[in-house]
Amino acid sequence: MSSAMKIENISFKYTDNLILRDLNFTVDKGEFLGILGPNGCGKTTLLKNMCNLLKPLSGNISVGNENISKTSHKELAKKIAVVHQFDNISFDFSVHDIVLMGRMPHQRRFSGETKKDYEVVERCMKVTDSWDLRDKKILQISGGERQRVMLARALAQEPEILLLDEPISHLDIKHQINILNLCKKLNKEDNLTIIITIHDINMALKYCKKIIMMNNGQIEAYDKPEIVLTKENISNIYDIGVDIIRNKDKNITYIVPKTE
Ligand SMILES: Nc1ncnc2c1ncn2[C@@H]1O[C@H](COP(=O)(O)OP(=O)(O)O)[C@@H](O)[C@H]1O
Ligand SMILES: [Mg+2]
């Protein structure tokens, strides 16, 4: 299988302390990868390095055979779309305009939006259940609605790789399932490579094909969910006990934290 993205010897620091410590991994094309780990372990920092928003202290990140730091902003935006954990939109654009901005990498300079741009925007807003919000102002919708709008914008970029930083953290259970089902569908039908950070270990177990477990800026495990999400790994990394419950008839596994 060919690789979508290669991360080689990546280290990073904001100030004095190393936040990412010599990370190495390859993401296959068509992968659905979940990145898990405790608060502050470096997940967001890693994602920001993977989209060239932060520059690593050392190492290389490449998409295809191209180093992302040498790829133009516009070309990179056709390959990688990101939904950040905290976006910093402060102008009160309409929701529709925000999603339309996702088409910028595909537009030629000085030429306006095409019919295709509007069609893609409508499709992406409908699949993320944000079409009904189109005339609202971005600053006047809820956190969960905003998460769906930002996903619509990322999809409007028609990328090869989608990076999502905690995409379900503000969503009610129905929208959590809708968004993860949508990711699964795009992954399966369009072979879109999906990389998400996620706290919910049961959702990760259900949806991700591979899991990276991070702790303290390092990768502790990278493999299939059932191999990474063991009692031992969870206990070592989160310092909690869990029971792993398997229902063989229904083919369901559930991880339940011990509360006493
Ligand atoms: N802009 C910043 N300046 C300095 N330190 C930061 C900055 N952003 C994050 N950090 C620190 O880097 C570490 C990793 O943060 P982050 O990548 O956001 O973790 P996670 O997403 O896993 O919760 C934390 O200790 C955090 O305090
Ligand atoms: Mg984070």
mmCIF file of C-alpha atoms and ligand atoms in Angstrom:
data_model
loop_
_atom_site.group_PDB
_atom_site.id
_atom_site.type_symbol
_atom_site.label_atom_id
_atom_site.label_comp_id
_atom_site.label_asym_id
_atom_site.label_seq_id
_atom_site.Cartn_x
_atom_site.Cartn_y
_atom_site.Cartn_z
ATOM 1 C CA MET A 1 0.000 0.000 0.000
ATOM 2 C CA SER A 2 1.385 3.433 -0.836
ATOM 3 C CA SER A 3 1.850 6.056 1.838
ATOM 4 C CA ALA A 4 -0.227 9.228 2.146
ATOM 5 C CA MET A 5 2.052 10.871 4.650
ATOM 6 C CA LYS A 6 5.472 10.220 6.153
ATOM 7 C CA ILE A 7 6.615 11.653 9.471
ATOM 8 C CA GLU A 8 10.351 11.252 10.012
ATOM 9 C CA ASN A 9 12.275 12.174 13.159
ATOM 10 C CA ILE A 10 9.968 15.019 14.106
ATOM 11 C CA SER A 11 10.841 16.982 17.216
ATOM 12 C CA PHE A 12 9.201 20.234 18.246
ATOM 13 C CA LYS A 13 9.306 22.779 21.034
ATOM 14 C CA TYR A 14 7.436 26.036 21.684
ATOM 15 C CA THR A 15 9.885 27.310 24.288
ATOM 16 C CA ASP A 16 12.387 25.275 26.317
ATOM 17 C CA ASN A 17 10.784 21.851 26.659
ATOM 18 C CA LEU A 18 10.515 19.347 23.862
ATOM 19 C CA ILE A 19 6.814 18.773 23.139
ATOM 20 C CA LEU A 20 7.287 16.229 20.320
ATOM 21 C CA ARG A 21 10.197 13.822 20.754
ATOM 22 C CA ASP A 22 11.557 12.225 17.622
ATOM 23 C CA LEU A 23 8.304 10.905 16.154
ATOM 24 C CA ASN A 24 8.389 8.456 13.258
ATOM 25 C CA PHE A 25 5.407 6.977 11.495
ATOM 26 C CA THR A 26 3.832 6.464 8.098
ATOM 27 C CA VAL A 27 0.159 6.864 7.282
ATOM 28 C CA ASP A 28 -1.078 4.667 4.431
ATOM 29 C CA LYS A 29 -3.384 6.013 1.734
ATOM 30 C CA GLY A 30 -6.975 5.315 2.719
ATOM 31 C CA GLU A 31 -6.074 4.992 6.406
ATOM 32 C CA PHE A 32 -8.488 5.977 9.173
ATOM 33 C CA LEU A 33 -6.077 6.836 11.960
ATOM 34 C CA GLY A 34 -7.005 7.910 15.478
ATOM 35 C CA ILE A 35 -4.488 9.729 17.663
ATOM 36 C CA LEU A 36 -5.181 9.274 21.367
ATOM 37 C CA GLY A 37 -3.427 10.352 24.518
ATOM 38 C CA PRO A 38 -3.871 12.405 27.686
ATOM 39 C CA ASN A 39 -4.465 16.169 27.669
ATOM 40 C CA GLY A 40 -1.262 18.018 26.909
ATOM 41 C CA CYS A 41 0.591 15.017 25.415
ATOM 42 C CA GLY A 42 1.102 16.838 22.089
ATOM 43 C CA LYS A 43 -1.742 15.722 19.791
ATOM 44 C CA THR A 44 -2.707 19.220 18.605
ATOM 45 C CA THR A 45 0.955 20.194 18.247
ATOM 46 C CA LEU A 46 1.542 17.125 16.082
ATOM 47 C CA LEU A 47 -1.455 17.901 13.856
ATOM 48 C CA LYS A 48 -0.283 21.500 13.434
ATOM 49 C CA ASN A 49 3.135 20.219 12.355
ATOM 50 C CA MET A 50 1.447 17.832 9.913
ATOM 51 C CA CYS A 51 -0.265 20.721 8.105
ATOM 52 C CA ASN A 52 2.790 23.010 8.155
ATOM 53 C CA LEU A 53 1.211 25.501 10.570
ATOM 54 C CA LEU A 54 4.065 24.838 12.973
ATOM 55 C CA LYS A 55 7.594 24.084 11.775
ATOM 56 C CA PRO A 56 9.392 21.178 13.398
ATOM 57 C CA LEU A 57 12.675 21.745 15.173
ATOM 58 C CA SER A 58 14.064 18.807 13.215
ATOM 59 C CA GLY A 59 12.857 16.093 10.876
ATOM 60 C CA ASN A 60 10.748 15.858 7.730
ATOM 61 C CA ILE A 61 7.084 15.554 6.924
ATOM 62 C CA SER A 62 6.140 14.571 3.404
ATOM 63 C CA VAL A 63 2.950 14.039 1.446
ATOM 64 C CA GLY A 64 3.512 11.811 -1.553
ATOM 65 C CA ASN A 65 7.170 12.493 -2.161
ATOM 66 C CA GLU A 66 7.027 16.197 -1.370
ATOM 67 C CA ASN A 67 8.224 17.816 1.806
ATOM 68 C CA ILE A 68 5.294 19.880 3.076
ATOM 69 C CA SER A 69 7.527 22.784 4.089
ATOM 70 C CA LYS A 70 8.531 23.129 0.408
ATOM 71 C CA THR A 71 4.995 22.862 -0.968
ATOM 72 C CA SER A 72 3.120 26.090 -1.713
ATOM 73 C CA HIS A 73 0.262 26.992 0.603
ATOM 74 C CA LYS A 74 -2.253 26.574 -2.205
ATOM 75 C CA GLU A 75 -0.953 23.195 -3.390
ATOM 76 C CA LEU A 76 -0.832 21.903 0.178
ATOM 77 C CA ALA A 77 -4.441 23.021 0.731
ATOM 78 C CA LYS A 78 -5.522 20.785 -2.162
ATOM 79 C CA LYS A 79 -3.876 17.844 -0.443
ATOM 80 C CA ILE A 80 -4.530 18.444 3.253
ATOM 81 C CA ALA A 81 -7.570 20.019 4.907
ATOM 82 C CA VAL A 82 -7.681 20.628 8.642
ATOM 83 C CA VAL A 83 -10.391 21.226 11.175
ATOM 84 C CA HIS A 84 -8.712 22.745 14.197
ATOM 85 C CA GLN A 85 -9.713 22.192 17.797
ATOM 86 C CA PHE A 86 -9.959 25.940 18.283
ATOM 87 C CA ASP A 87 -10.316 28.080 15.176
ATOM 88 C CA ASN A 88 -9.721 31.784 15.385
ATOM 89 C CA ILE A 89 -12.386 33.223 13.136
ATOM 90 C CA SER A 90 -13.353 36.571 14.604
ATOM 91 C CA PHE A 91 -15.018 38.280 11.623
ATOM 92 C CA ASP A 92 -18.725 37.717 11.411
ATOM 93 C CA PHE A 93 -18.927 36.061 7.984
ATOM 94 C CA SER A 94 -21.989 34.090 6.995
ATOM 95 C CA VAL A 95 -21.716 30.356 7.394
ATOM 96 C CA HIS A 96 -22.086 29.923 3.627
ATOM 97 C CA ASP A 97 -19.187 32.302 2.952
ATOM 98 C CA ILE A 98 -16.996 30.448 5.439
ATOM 99 C CA VAL A 99 -17.566 27.157 3.618
ATOM 100 C CA LEU A 100 -17.059 28.846 0.246
ATOM 101 C CA MET A 101 -13.585 29.896 1.459
ATOM 102 C CA GLY A 102 -12.727 26.200 1.375
ATOM 103 C CA ARG A 103 -12.834 26.444 -2.438
ATOM 104 C CA MET A 104 -9.991 28.987 -2.578
ATOM 105 C CA PRO A 105 -7.212 26.477 -3.343
ATOM 106 C CA HIS A 106 -9.136 25.469 -6.486
ATOM 107 C CA GLN A 107 -9.847 28.984 -7.715
ATOM 108 C CA ARG A 108 -7.798 30.906 -10.204
ATOM 109 C CA ARG A 109 -6.570 34.301 -9.214
ATOM 110 C CA PHE A 110 -9.060 37.115 -9.899
ATOM 111 C CA SER A 111 -11.678 34.757 -11.289
ATOM 112 C CA GLY A 112 -14.784 34.488 -9.155
ATOM 113 C CA GLU A 113 -16.551 31.402 -7.891
ATOM 114 C CA THR A 114 -17.722 28.900 -10.470
ATOM 115 C CA LYS A 115 -20.929 26.890 -10.610
ATOM 116 C CA LYS A 116 -18.893 23.903 -9.448
ATOM 117 C CA ASP A 117 -17.712 25.823 -6.362
ATOM 118 C CA TYR A 118 -21.317 26.467 -5.328
ATOM 119 C CA GLU A 119 -22.295 22.862 -6.028
ATOM 120 C CA VAL A 120 -19.433 21.465 -3.935
ATOM 121 C CA VAL A 121 -20.270 23.860 -1.088
ATOM 122 C CA GLU A 122 -23.927 22.822 -1.097
ATOM 123 C CA ARG A 123 -23.042 19.114 -1.139
ATOM 124 C CA CYS A 124 -20.511 19.475 1.699
ATOM 125 C CA MET A 125 -22.936 21.504 3.811
ATOM 126 C CA LYS A 126 -25.722 18.995 3.276
ATOM 127 C CA VAL A 127 -23.621 15.968 4.249
ATOM 128 C CA THR A 128 -22.457 17.704 7.434
ATOM 129 C CA ASP A 129 -26.011 18.772 8.298
ATOM 130 C CA SER A 130 -25.052 22.446 8.143
ATOM 131 C CA TRP A 131 -26.999 23.578 5.048
ATOM 132 C CA ASP A 132 -29.849 24.955 7.161
ATOM 133 C CA LEU A 133 -27.325 27.216 8.919
ATOM 134 C CA ARG A 134 -26.077 28.811 5.686
ATOM 135 C CA ASP A 135 -27.520 32.291 6.226
ATOM 136 C CA LYS A 136 -26.512 32.572 9.873
ATOM 137 C CA LYS A 137 -23.419 34.423 11.045
ATOM 138 C CA ILE A 138 -20.515 32.253 12.117
ATOM 139 C CA LEU A 139 -20.252 33.997 15.495
ATOM 140 C CA GLN A 140 -23.923 33.352 16.211
ATOM 141 C CA ILE A 141 -24.018 29.571 16.067
ATOM 142 C CA SER A 142 -23.207 27.026 18.767
ATOM 143 C CA GLY A 143 -19.863 25.252 19.227
ATOM 144 C CA GLY A 144 -21.273 22.023 17.827
ATOM 145 C CA GLU A 145 -22.810 23.749 14.807
ATOM 146 C CA ARG A 146 -19.510 25.494 14.192
ATOM 147 C CA GLN A 147 -17.652 22.172 14.283
ATOM 148 C CA ARG A 148 -19.928 20.855 11.510
ATOM 149 C CA VAL A 149 -19.494 24.048 9.467
ATOM 150 C CA MET A 150 -15.706 23.851 9.758
ATOM 151 C CA LEU A 151 -15.845 20.238 8.606
ATOM 152 C CA ALA A 152 -17.974 21.323 5.625
ATOM 153 C CA ARG A 153 -15.311 23.915 4.767
ATOM 154 C CA ALA A 154 -12.539 21.298 5.006
ATOM 155 C CA LEU A 155 -14.484 18.916 2.740
ATOM 156 C CA ALA A 156 -15.088 21.742 0.246
ATOM 157 C CA GLN A 157 -11.298 21.800 -0.241
ATOM 158 C CA GLU A 158 -11.679 18.289 -1.733
ATOM 159 C CA PRO A 159 -8.462 17.170 -0.039
ATOM 160 C CA GLU A 160 -6.669 13.824 -0.171
ATOM 161 C CA ILE A 161 -6.025 13.893 3.580
ATOM 162 C CA LEU A 162 -8.359 15.197 6.269
ATOM 163 C CA LEU A 163 -6.906 16.175 9.663
ATOM 164 C CA LEU A 164 -9.497 16.598 12.403
ATOM 165 C CA ASP A 165 -8.571 17.789 15.881
ATOM 166 C CA GLU A 166 -11.201 16.486 18.305
ATOM 167 C CA PRO A 167 -14.010 16.775 15.737
ATOM 168 C CA ILE A 168 -16.717 15.376 18.007
ATOM 169 C CA SER A 169 -15.790 17.066 21.260
ATOM 170 C CA HIS A 170 -18.622 19.630 21.150
ATOM 171 C CA LEU A 171 -21.226 17.467 19.490
ATOM 172 C CA ASP A 172 -24.309 15.783 20.889
ATOM 173 C CA ILE A 173 -24.416 12.009 20.522
ATOM 174 C CA LYS A 174 -26.474 12.081 17.307
ATOM 175 C CA HIS A 175 -24.064 14.454 15.584
ATOM 176 C CA GLN A 176 -21.054 12.529 16.934
ATOM 177 C CA ILE A 177 -22.338 9.416 15.201
ATOM 178 C CA ASN A 178 -23.319 11.349 12.057
ATOM 179 C CA ILE A 179 -19.882 12.922 11.708
ATOM 180 C CA LEU A 180 -17.995 9.682 12.362
ATOM 181 C CA ASN A 181 -20.292 7.789 9.975
ATOM 182 C CA LEU A 182 -19.666 10.463 7.364
ATOM 183 C CA CYS A 183 -15.891 10.132 7.895
ATOM 184 C CA LYS A 184 -16.215 6.363 7.549
ATOM 185 C CA LYS A 185 -18.192 6.737 4.312
ATOM 186 C CA LEU A 186 -15.719 9.221 2.793
ATOM 187 C CA ASN A 187 -12.872 6.954 3.872
ATOM 188 C CA LYS A 188 -14.464 3.894 2.303
ATOM 189 C CA GLU A 189 -16.040 5.306 -0.828
ATOM 190 C CA ASP A 190 -13.596 8.074 -1.762
ATOM 191 C CA ASN A 191 -10.485 6.525 -0.177
ATOM 192 C CA LEU A 192 -10.023 9.780 1.767
ATOM 193 C CA THR A 193 -7.213 9.423 4.301
ATOM 194 C CA ILE A 194 -8.531 10.477 7.705
ATOM 195 C CA ILE A 195 -6.463 11.385 10.752
ATOM 196 C CA ILE A 196 -8.362 12.396 13.873
ATOM 197 C CA THR A 197 -7.514 13.109 17.468
ATOM 198 C CA ILE A 198 -10.200 11.761 19.739
ATOM 199 C CA HIS A 199 -10.699 11.202 23.463
ATOM 200 C CA ASP A 200 -13.527 8.706 23.317
ATOM 201 C CA ILE A 201 -11.781 5.322 23.342
ATOM 202 C CA ASN A 202 -14.958 3.458 22.449
ATOM 203 C CA MET A 203 -15.578 5.607 19.373
ATOM 204 C CA ALA A 204 -11.901 5.190 18.425
ATOM 205 C CA LEU A 205 -12.238 1.431 18.798
ATOM 206 C CA LYS A 206 -15.334 1.395 16.629
ATOM 207 C CA TYR A 207 -14.297 3.730 13.829
ATOM 208 C CA CYS A 208 -10.498 3.836 13.487
ATOM 209 C CA LYS A 209 -8.545 1.271 11.498
ATOM 210 C CA LYS A 210 -5.329 2.174 13.309
ATOM 211 C CA ILE A 211 -4.547 3.977 16.564
ATOM 212 C CA ILE A 212 -1.522 5.950 17.675
ATOM 213 C CA MET A 213 -1.326 6.180 21.454
ATOM 214 C CA MET A 214 0.766 9.178 22.503
ATOM 215 C CA ASN A 215 2.146 10.093 25.868
ATOM 216 C CA ASN A 216 4.482 12.902 26.778
ATOM 217 C CA GLY A 217 5.348 13.779 23.165
ATOM 218 C CA GLN A 218 6.155 10.209 22.185
ATOM 219 C CA ILE A 219 4.396 7.356 20.424
ATOM 220 C CA GLU A 220 3.735 4.511 22.852
ATOM 221 C CA ALA A 221 1.888 2.277 20.397
ATOM 222 C CA TYR A 222 0.771 2.321 16.744
ATOM 223 C CA ASP A 223 -1.337 -0.563 15.527
ATOM 224 C CA LYS A 224 -4.888 -1.842 15.110
ATOM 225 C CA PRO A 225 -7.306 -0.617 17.823
ATOM 226 C CA GLU A 226 -7.708 -3.997 19.521
ATOM 227 C CA ILE A 227 -3.929 -4.311 19.809
ATOM 228 C CA VAL A 228 -3.342 -0.753 21.125
ATOM 229 C CA LEU A 229 -6.367 -0.388 23.396
ATOM 230 C CA THR A 230 -5.470 -3.040 25.949
ATOM 231 C CA LYS A 231 -6.028 -2.834 29.696
ATOM 232 C CA GLU A 232 -2.276 -2.552 30.191
ATOM 233 C CA ASN A 233 -1.765 0.302 27.708
ATOM 234 C CA ILE A 234 -4.759 2.262 28.989
ATOM 235 C CA SER A 235 -3.707 1.785 32.589
ATOM 236 C CA ASN A 236 -0.091 2.821 31.859
ATOM 237 C CA ILE A 237 -1.025 5.911 29.889
ATOM 238 C CA TYR A 238 -4.138 7.215 31.653
ATOM 239 C CA ASP A 239 -3.470 5.766 35.102
ATOM 240 C CA ILE A 240 -6.952 4.259 35.356
ATOM 241 C CA GLY A 241 -8.250 0.705 35.466
ATOM 242 C CA VAL A 242 -10.696 -0.485 32.826
ATOM 243 C CA ASP A 243 -12.774 -3.525 32.070
ATOM 244 C CA ILE A 244 -12.926 -4.672 28.487
ATOM 245 C CA ILE A 245 -16.288 -6.238 27.754
ATOM 246 C CA ARG A 246 -16.762 -8.322 24.636
ATOM 247 C CA ASN A 247 -20.075 -9.458 23.255
ATOM 248 C CA LYS A 248 -19.073 -12.070 20.689
ATOM 249 C CA ASP A 249 -22.638 -12.559 19.369
ATOM 250 C CA LYS A 250 -23.013 -8.907 18.485
ATOM 251 C CA ASN A 251 -19.305 -8.440 17.716
ATOM 252 C CA ILE A 252 -19.106 -5.466 20.072
ATOM 253 C CA THR A 253 -16.263 -4.560 22.406
ATOM 254 C CA TYR A 254 -16.725 -1.949 25.097
ATOM 255 C CA ILE A 255 -14.126 -0.356 27.349
ATOM 256 C CA VAL A 256 -15.537 0.699 30.702
ATOM 257 C CA PRO A 257 -13.450 2.683 33.231
ATOM 258 C CA LYS A 258 -13.401 1.334 36.773
ATOM 259 C CA THR A 259 -14.725 4.069 38.973
ATOM 260 C CA GLU A 260 -13.556 2.764 42.358
HETATM 261 N N1 LIG B 1 1.350 28.060 21.923
HETATM 262 C C1 LIG B 1 1.959 27.357 22.893
HETATM 263 N N2 LIG B 1 3.031 27.880 23.567
HETATM 264 C C2 LIG B 1 3.647 27.146 24.521
HETATM 265 N N3 LIG B 1 3.278 25.912 24.911
HETATM 266 C C3 LIG B 1 2.218 25.357 24.292
HETATM 267 C C4 LIG B 1 1.504 26.055 23.264
HETATM 268 N N4 LIG B 1 0.496 25.254 22.833
HETATM 269 C C5 LIG B 1 0.586 24.122 23.570
HETATM 270 N N5 LIG B 1 1.600 24.179 24.437
HETATM 271 C C6 LIG B 1 2.016 23.093 25.364
HETATM 272 O O1 LIG B 1 2.399 21.968 24.604
HETATM 273 C C7 LIG B 1 1.961 20.778 25.226
HETATM 274 C C8 LIG B 1 1.133 19.964 24.245
HETATM 275 O O2 LIG B 1 -0.062 20.684 23.951
HETATM 276 P P1 LIG B 1 -1.123 20.152 22.882
HETATM 277 O O3 LIG B 1 -0.399 19.755 21.664
HETATM 278 O O4 LIG B 1 -2.174 21.182 22.781
HETATM 279 O O5 LIG B 1 -1.684 18.843 23.648
HETATM 280 P P2 LIG B 1 -2.990 17.981 23.388
HETATM 281 O O6 LIG B 1 -3.595 18.422 22.116
HETATM 282 O O7 LIG B 1 -2.506 16.560 23.362
HETATM 283 O O8 LIG B 1 -3.896 18.203 24.566
HETATM 284 C C9 LIG B 1 1.204 21.183 26.487
HETATM 285 O O9 LIG B 1 2.077 21.062 27.572
HETATM 286 C C10 LIG B 1 0.863 22.635 26.234
HETATM 287 O O10 LIG B 1 0.796 23.353 27.423
HETATM 288 MG MG MG B 2 -5.468 19.169 21.630
#
